[in-house]
Short mmCIF file of C-alpha atoms and ligand atoms in Angstrom, two decimals:
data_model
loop_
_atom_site.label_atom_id
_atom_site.label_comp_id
_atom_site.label_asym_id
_atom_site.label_seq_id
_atom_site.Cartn_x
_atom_site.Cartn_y
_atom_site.Cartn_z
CA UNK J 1 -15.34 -17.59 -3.50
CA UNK J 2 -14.86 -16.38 -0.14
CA UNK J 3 -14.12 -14.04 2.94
CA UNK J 4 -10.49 -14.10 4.04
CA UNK J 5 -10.38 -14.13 8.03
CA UNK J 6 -6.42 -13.74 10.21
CA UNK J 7 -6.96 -14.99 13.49
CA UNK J 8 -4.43 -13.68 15.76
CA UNK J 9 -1.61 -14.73 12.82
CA UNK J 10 1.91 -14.36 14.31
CA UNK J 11 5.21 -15.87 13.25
CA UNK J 12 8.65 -15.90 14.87
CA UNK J 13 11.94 -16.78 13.98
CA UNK J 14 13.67 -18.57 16.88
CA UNK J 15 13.71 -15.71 18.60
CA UNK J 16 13.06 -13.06 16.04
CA UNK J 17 9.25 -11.80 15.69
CA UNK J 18 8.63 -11.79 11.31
CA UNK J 19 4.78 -10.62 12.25
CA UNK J 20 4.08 -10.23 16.15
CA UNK J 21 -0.16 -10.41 15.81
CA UNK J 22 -2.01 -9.74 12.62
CA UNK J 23 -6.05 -9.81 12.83
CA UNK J 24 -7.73 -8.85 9.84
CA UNK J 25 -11.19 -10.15 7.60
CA UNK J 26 -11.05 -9.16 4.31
CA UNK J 27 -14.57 -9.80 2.74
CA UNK J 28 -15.63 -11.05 0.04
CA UNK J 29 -14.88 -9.34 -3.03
CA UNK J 30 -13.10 -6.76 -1.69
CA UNK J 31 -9.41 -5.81 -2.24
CA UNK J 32 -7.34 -5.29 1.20
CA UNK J 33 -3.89 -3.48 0.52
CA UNK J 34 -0.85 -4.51 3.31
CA UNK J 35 1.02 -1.31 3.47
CA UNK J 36 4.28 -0.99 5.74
CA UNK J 37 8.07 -0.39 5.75
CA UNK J 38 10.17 -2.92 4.68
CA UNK J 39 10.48 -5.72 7.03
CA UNK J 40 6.98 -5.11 9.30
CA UNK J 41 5.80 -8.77 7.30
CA UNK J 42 4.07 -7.73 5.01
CA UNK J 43 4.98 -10.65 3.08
CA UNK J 44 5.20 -13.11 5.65
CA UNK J 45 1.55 -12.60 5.98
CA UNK J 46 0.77 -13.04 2.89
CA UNK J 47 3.19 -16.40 2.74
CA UNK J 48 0.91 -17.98 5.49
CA UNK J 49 -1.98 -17.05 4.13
CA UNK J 50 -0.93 -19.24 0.98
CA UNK J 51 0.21 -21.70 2.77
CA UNK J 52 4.01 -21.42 1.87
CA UNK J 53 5.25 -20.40 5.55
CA UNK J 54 3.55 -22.22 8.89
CA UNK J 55 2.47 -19.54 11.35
CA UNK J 56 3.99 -19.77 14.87
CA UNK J 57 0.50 -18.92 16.42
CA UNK J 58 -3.29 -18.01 15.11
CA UNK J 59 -5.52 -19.24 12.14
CA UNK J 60 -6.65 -18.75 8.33
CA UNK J 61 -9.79 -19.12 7.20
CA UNK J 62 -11.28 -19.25 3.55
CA UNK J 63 -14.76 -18.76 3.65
CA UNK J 64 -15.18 -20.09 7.00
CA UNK J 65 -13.47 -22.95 6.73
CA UNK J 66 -9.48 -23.32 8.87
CA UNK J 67 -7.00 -23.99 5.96
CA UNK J 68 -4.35 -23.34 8.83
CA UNK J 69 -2.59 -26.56 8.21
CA UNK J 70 -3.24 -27.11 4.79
CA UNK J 71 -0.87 -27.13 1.92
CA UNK J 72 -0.63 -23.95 -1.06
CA UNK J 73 -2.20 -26.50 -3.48
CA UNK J 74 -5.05 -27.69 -1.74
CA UNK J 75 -6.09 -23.98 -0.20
CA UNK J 76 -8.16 -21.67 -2.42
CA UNK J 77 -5.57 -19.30 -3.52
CA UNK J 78 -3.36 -17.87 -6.49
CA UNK J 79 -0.96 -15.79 -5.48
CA UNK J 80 1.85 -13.44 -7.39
CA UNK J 81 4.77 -13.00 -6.10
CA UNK J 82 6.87 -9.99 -6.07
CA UNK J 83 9.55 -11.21 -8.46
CA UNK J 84 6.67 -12.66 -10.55
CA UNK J 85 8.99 -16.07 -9.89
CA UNK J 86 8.51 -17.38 -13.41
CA UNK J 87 9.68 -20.62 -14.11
CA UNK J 88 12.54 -19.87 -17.13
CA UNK J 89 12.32 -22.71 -19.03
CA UNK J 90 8.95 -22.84 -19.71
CA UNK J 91 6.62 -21.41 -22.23
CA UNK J 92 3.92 -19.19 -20.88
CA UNK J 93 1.33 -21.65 -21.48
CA UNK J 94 3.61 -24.24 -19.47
CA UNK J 95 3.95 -21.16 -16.46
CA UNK J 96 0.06 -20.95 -16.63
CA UNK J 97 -0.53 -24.22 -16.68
CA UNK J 98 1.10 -25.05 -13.45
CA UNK J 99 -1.09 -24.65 -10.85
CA UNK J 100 -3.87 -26.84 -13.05
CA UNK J 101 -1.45 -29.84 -12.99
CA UNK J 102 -0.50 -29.22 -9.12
CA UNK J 103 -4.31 -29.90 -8.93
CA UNK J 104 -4.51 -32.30 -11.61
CA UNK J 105 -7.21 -31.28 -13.62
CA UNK J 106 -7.45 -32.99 -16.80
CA UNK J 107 -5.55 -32.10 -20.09
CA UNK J 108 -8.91 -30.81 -22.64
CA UNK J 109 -10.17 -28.61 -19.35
CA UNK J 110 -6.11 -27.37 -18.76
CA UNK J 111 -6.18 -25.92 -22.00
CA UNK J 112 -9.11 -24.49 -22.05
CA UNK J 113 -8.53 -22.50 -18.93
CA UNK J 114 -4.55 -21.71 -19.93
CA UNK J 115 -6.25 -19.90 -23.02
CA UNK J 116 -9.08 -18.24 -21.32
CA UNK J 117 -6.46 -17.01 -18.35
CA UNK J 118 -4.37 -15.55 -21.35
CA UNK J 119 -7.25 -14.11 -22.87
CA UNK J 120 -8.66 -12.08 -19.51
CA UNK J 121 -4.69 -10.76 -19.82
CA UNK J 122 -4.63 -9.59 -23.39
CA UNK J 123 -1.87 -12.48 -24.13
CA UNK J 124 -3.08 -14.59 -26.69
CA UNK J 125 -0.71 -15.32 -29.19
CA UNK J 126 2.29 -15.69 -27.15
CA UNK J 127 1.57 -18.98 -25.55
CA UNK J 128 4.50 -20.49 -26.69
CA UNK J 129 7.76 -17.60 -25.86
CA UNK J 130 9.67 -18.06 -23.48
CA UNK J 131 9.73 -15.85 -20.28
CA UNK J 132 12.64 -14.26 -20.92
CA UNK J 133 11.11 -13.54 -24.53
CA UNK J 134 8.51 -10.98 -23.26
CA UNK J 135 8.74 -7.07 -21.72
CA UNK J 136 8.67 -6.95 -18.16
CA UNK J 137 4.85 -5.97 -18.09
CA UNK J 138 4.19 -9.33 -20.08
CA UNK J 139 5.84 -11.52 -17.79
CA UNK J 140 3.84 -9.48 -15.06
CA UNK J 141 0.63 -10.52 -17.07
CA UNK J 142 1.88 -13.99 -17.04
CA UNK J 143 2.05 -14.07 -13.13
CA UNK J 144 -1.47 -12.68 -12.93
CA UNK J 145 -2.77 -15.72 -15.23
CA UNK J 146 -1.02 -18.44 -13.37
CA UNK J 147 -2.41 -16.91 -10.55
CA UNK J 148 -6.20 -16.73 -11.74
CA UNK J 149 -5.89 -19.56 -13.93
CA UNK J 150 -7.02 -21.52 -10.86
CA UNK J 151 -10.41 -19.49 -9.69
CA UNK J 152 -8.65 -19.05 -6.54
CA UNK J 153 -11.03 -17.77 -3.60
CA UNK J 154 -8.58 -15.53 -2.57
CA UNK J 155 -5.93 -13.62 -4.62
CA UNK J 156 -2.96 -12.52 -2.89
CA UNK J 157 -0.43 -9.86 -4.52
CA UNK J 158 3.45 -9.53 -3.60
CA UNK J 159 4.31 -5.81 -4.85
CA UNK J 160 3.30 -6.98 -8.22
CA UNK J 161 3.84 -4.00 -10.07
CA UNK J 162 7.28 -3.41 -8.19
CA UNK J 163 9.03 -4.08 -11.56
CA UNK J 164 7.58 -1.90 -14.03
CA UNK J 165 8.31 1.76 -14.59
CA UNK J 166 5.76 4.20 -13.87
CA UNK J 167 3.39 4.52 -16.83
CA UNK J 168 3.01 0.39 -17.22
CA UNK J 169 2.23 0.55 -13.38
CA UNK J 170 -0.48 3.15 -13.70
CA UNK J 171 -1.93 0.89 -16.47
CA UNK J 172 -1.27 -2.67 -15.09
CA UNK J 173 -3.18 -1.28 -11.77
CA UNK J 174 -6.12 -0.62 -13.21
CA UNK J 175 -6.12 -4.04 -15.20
CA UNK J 176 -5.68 -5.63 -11.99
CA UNK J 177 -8.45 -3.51 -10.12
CA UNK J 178 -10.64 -3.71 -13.03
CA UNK J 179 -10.51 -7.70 -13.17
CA UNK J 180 -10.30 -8.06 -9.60
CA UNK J 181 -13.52 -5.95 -9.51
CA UNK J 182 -15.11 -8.29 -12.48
CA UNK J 183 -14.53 -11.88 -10.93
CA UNK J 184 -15.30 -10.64 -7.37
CA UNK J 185 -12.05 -11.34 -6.17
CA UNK J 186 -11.28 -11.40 -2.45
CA UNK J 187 -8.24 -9.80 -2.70
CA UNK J 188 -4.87 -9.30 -0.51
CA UNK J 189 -2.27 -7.31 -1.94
CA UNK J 190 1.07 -6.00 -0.48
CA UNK J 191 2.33 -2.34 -1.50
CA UNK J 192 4.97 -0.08 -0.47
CA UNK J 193 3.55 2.20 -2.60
CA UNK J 194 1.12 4.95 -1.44
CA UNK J 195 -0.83 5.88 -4.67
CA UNK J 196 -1.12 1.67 -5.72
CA UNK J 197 -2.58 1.19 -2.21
CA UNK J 198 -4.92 4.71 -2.35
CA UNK J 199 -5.97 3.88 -6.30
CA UNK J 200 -6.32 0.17 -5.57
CA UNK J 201 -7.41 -1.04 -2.57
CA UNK J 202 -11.20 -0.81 -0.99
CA UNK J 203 -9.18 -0.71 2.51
CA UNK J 204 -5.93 -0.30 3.59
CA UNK J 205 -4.35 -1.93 6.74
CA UNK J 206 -1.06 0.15 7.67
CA UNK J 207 1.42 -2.46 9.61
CA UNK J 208 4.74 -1.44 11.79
CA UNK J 209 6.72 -3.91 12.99
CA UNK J 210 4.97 -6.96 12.84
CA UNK J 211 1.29 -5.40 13.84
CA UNK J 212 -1.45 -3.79 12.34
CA UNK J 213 -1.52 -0.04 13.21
CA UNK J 214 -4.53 1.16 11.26
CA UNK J 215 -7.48 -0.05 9.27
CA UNK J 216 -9.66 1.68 7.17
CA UNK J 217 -10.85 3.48 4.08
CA UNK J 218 -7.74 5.13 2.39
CA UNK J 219 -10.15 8.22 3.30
CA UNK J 220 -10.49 7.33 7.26
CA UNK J 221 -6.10 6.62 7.26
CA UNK J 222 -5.83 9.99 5.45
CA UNK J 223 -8.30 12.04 7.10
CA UNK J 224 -8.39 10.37 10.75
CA UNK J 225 -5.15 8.76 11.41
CA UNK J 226 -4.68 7.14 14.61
CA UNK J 227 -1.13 8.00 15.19
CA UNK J 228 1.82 10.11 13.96
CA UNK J 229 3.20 6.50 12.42
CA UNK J 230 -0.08 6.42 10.12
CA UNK J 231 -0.07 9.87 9.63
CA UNK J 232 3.21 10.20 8.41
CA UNK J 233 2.99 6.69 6.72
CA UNK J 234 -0.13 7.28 4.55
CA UNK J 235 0.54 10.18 2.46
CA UNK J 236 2.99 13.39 3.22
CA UNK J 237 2.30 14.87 6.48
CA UNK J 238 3.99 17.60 8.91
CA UNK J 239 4.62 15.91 12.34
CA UNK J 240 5.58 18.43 14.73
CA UNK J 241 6.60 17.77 18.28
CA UNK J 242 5.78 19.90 21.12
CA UNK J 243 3.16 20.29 23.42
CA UNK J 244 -0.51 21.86 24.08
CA UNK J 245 -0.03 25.84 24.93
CA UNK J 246 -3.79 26.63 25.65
CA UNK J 247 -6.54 25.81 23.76
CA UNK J 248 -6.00 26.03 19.96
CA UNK J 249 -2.61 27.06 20.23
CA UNK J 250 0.74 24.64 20.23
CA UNK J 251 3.89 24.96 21.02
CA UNK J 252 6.46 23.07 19.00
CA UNK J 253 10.15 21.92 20.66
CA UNK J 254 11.65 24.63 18.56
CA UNK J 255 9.92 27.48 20.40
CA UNK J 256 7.33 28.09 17.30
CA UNK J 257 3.65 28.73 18.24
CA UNK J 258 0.97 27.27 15.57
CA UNK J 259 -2.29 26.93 15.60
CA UNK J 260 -4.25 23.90 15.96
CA UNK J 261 -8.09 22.12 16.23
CA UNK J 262 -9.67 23.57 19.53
CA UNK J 263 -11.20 20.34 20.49
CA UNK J 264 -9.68 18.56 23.17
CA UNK J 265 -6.84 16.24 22.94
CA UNK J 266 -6.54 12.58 24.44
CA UNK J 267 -4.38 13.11 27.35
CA UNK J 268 -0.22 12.27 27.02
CA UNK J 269 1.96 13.92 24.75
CA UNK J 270 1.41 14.94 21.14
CA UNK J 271 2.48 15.26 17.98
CA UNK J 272 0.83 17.90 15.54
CA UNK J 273 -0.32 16.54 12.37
CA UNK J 274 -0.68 18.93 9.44
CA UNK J 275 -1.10 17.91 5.88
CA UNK J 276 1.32 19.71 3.40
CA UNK J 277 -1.77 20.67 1.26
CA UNK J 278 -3.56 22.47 4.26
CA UNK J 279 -1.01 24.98 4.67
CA UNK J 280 -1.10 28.08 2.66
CA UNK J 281 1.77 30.53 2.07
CA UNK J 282 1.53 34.01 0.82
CA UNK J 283 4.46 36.35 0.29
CA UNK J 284 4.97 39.19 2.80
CA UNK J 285 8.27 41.13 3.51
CA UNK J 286 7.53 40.90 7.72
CA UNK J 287 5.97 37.45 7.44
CA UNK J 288 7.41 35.20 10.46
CA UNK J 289 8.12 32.27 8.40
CA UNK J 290 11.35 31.59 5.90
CA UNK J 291 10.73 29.70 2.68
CA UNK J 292 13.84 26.98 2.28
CA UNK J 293 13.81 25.93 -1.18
CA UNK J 294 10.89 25.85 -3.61
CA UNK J 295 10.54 22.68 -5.91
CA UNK J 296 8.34 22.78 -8.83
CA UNK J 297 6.21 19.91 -9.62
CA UNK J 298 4.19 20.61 -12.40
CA UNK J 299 0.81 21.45 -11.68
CA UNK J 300 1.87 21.13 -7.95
CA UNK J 301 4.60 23.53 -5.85
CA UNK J 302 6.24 22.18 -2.87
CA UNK J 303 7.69 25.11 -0.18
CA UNK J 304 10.09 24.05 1.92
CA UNK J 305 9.41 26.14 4.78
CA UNK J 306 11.43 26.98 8.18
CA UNK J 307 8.72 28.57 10.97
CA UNK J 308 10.97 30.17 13.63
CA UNK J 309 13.13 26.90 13.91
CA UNK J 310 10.37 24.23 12.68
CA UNK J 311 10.44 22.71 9.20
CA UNK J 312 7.38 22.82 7.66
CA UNK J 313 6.31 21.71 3.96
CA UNK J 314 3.90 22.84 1.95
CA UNK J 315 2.39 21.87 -1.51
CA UNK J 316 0.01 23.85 -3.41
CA UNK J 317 -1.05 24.27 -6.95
CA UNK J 318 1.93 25.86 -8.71
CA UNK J 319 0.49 29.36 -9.02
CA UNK J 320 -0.11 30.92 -12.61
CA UNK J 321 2.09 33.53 -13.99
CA UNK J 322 0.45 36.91 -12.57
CA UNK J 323 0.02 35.45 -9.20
CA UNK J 324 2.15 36.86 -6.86
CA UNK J 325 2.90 34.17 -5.28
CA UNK J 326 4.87 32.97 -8.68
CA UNK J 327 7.56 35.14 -7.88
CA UNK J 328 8.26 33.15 -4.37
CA UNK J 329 11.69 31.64 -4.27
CA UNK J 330 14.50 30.51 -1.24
CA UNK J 331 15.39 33.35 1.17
CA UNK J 332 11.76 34.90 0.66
CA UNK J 333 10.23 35.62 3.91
CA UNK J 334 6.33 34.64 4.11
CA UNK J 335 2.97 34.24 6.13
CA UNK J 336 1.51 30.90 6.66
CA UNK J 337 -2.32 29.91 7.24
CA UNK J 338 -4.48 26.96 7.80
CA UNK J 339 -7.65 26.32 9.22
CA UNK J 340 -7.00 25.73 12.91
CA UNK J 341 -8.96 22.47 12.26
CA UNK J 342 -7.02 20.67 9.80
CA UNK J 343 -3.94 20.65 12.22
CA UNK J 344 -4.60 17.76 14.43
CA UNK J 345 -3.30 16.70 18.05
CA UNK J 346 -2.33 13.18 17.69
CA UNK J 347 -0.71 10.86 20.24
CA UNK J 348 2.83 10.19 20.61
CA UNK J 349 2.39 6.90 19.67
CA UNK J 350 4.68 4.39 22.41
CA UNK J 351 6.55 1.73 20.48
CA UNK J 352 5.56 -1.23 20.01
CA UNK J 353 1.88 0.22 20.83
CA UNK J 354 -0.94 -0.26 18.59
N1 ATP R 401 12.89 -17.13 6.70
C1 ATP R 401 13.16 -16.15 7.58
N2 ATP R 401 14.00 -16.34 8.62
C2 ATP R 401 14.24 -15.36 9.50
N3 ATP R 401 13.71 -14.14 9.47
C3 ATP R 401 12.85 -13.88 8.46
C4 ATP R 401 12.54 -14.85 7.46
N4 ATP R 401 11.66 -14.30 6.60
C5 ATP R 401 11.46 -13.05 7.03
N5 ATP R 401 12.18 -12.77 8.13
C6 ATP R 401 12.19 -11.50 8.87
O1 ATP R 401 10.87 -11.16 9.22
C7 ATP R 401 10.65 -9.76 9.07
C8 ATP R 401 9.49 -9.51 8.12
O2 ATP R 401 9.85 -9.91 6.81
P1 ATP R 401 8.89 -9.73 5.58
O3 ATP R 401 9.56 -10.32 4.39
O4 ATP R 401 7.56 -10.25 5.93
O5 ATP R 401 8.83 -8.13 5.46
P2 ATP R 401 8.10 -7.20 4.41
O6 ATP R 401 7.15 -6.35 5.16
O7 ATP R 401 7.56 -8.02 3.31
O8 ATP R 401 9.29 -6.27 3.89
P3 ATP R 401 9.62 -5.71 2.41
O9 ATP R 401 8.75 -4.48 2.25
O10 ATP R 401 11.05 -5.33 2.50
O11 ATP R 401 9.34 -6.78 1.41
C9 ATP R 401 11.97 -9.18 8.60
O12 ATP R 401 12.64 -8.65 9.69
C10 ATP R 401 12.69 -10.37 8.02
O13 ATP R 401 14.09 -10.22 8.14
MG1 MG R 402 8.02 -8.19 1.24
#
């Protein structure tokens, strides 16, 4: 068991910059979600921190020791990768069992552990198929017990539930959490996915091109983003370009005036943030705004909304039949409110800029 602590972890390419600086301690027991577009190095991050890719610069320590130069089998971790990167012609046992005979523990002990791992999973019983012999969310299972099999200090997590459709994802999540949360797993896990990340993860760390932009409770990254990239990275969020009219009052590039928080913004230019959930719409025949399209969601309604040249969405609860606002559809013209608070002035984030 152990803290996980990135040092300054960069890796390049020749000249091509896979993760530019990465600092990060993830402590122990507690599960870290990467989050990111596709190709900030995510995974190359998690690739040094096992030990499969040597960083260009920086260090990785496992409870306080510098595993830096060490190789995957001798450092403290299990991890799964994203395509799970079973090994075909082998049972699951065999799969399980590999990371026991990379570190050579004895035969009686191996299968002990290879049936305990596939216990913890809910496998036993199918020891001996082959991987192509089980549904998608077994062979998922399979990764997670050739990755635990091992007591690894740290557990590291490639998109693991990239695979699986929607309803085995919302259960194999909470498996994961739930044992994660059981062993006291130090835990790094790479997402694309907002609500895996939110549901999963004690804190996020939001990454853009190689750096970290953001870390924090999924709570702080929601609530207090430090830039329009976070913002409109970590959940659905209106960013609307303009500038500062007077005080509580913006001006957006389109010409449209909105209100926003009163206290005062860092100096530069700004964005306005303003959650989709914040902004309430209410039909009226003179209201200034223009609703676009109108998609149901089930419980939740989003308006697509045009305010004198800026697009604006909003989602509320889908309104129950007798509500007047049930009878809202494209062309409609409406009124739009929020509290003046919830619209934030961030800063036009530079790029490159953390
Ligand atoms: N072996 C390599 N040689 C050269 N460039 C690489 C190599 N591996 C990764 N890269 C580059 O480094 C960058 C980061 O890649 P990485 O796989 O870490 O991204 P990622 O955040 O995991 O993306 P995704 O969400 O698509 O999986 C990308 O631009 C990628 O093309
Ligand atoms: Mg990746």
């Amino acid at each position: 068991m152990g803290s996980l602590v990135l040092e300054a972890l960069a890796k390049r390419y020749g000249t091509s910059v896979a993760v530019e600086r990465v600092d990060l301690e993830v402590r122990q027991g507690e599960m870290v979600a990467l989050l990111g577009p596709s190709g900030c190095g995510k995974t190359t991050t998690l690739r040094m921190v096992a030990g499969f890719v040597a960083p260009s610069a920086g260090r990785v320590l496992i409870g306080g020791a510098d595993v830096t130069q060490m190789p995957p089998h001798a450092r403290d971790t299990g991890m799964v990768f994203q395509s799970y990167a079973l090994f075909p012609h082998m049972t699951v046992a065999a799969n399980v069992a590999f990371g026991l005979e990379m570190r050579r523990v004895g035969r009686a002990e191996r299968d002990t552990r290879v049936r305990e791992a596939l216990r913890l999973v809910r496998l036993d019983g199918l020891e001996d198929r082959l991987p192509r012999q089980l549904s998608g969310g077994q062979q998922q299972r399979v990764a997670l017990a050739r990755a635990l099999v091992v007591n690894p200090a740290v557990f590291l997590l490639d998109e693991p539930l990239s695979n699986l459709d929607a309803k085995l994802r919302g259960e194999v999540r909470m498996e994961i959490r739930a044992l994660q949360q059981r062993l006291g797993l130090t835990t790094l896990i790479v997402t694309h996915d907002q609500e895996e990340a939110l549901t999963m993860a004690d804190r996020l760390v939001v990454m853009e091109r190689g750096r970290v932009r953001q870390v924090g409770t999924a709570e702080e990254l929601y609530e207090s983003p430090a830039d329009p990239f976070v913002a409109g990275f970590v959940g659905q969020c209106n960013l609307v370009e303009g500038a500062l009219e007077g005080t509580g009052v913006f001006r957006a590039a389109s010409g449209a005036l909105l209100a926003c928080a009163a206290t005062p913004p860092p100096p530069g230019r700004h964005v306005l943030a303003l959650r989709p959930e914040r902004i309430e719409v209410t039909p009226a025949a003179d209201g200034p705004a223009r609703l676009r399209a109108v998609t149901y969601l089930g419980p939740l309604t989003e308006y697509h909304l045009d305010l004198d040249g800026t697009p604006l969405l909003a989602i509320r609860p889908t309104p129950t039949a007798g509500e007047p606002s049930r009878l809202m559809s494209a062309g409609d013209a409406v009124t739009l409110s929020w509290d003046a608070s919830a619209a934030r002035l961030l800063s036009a984030a530079q790029p490159g800029q953390t």
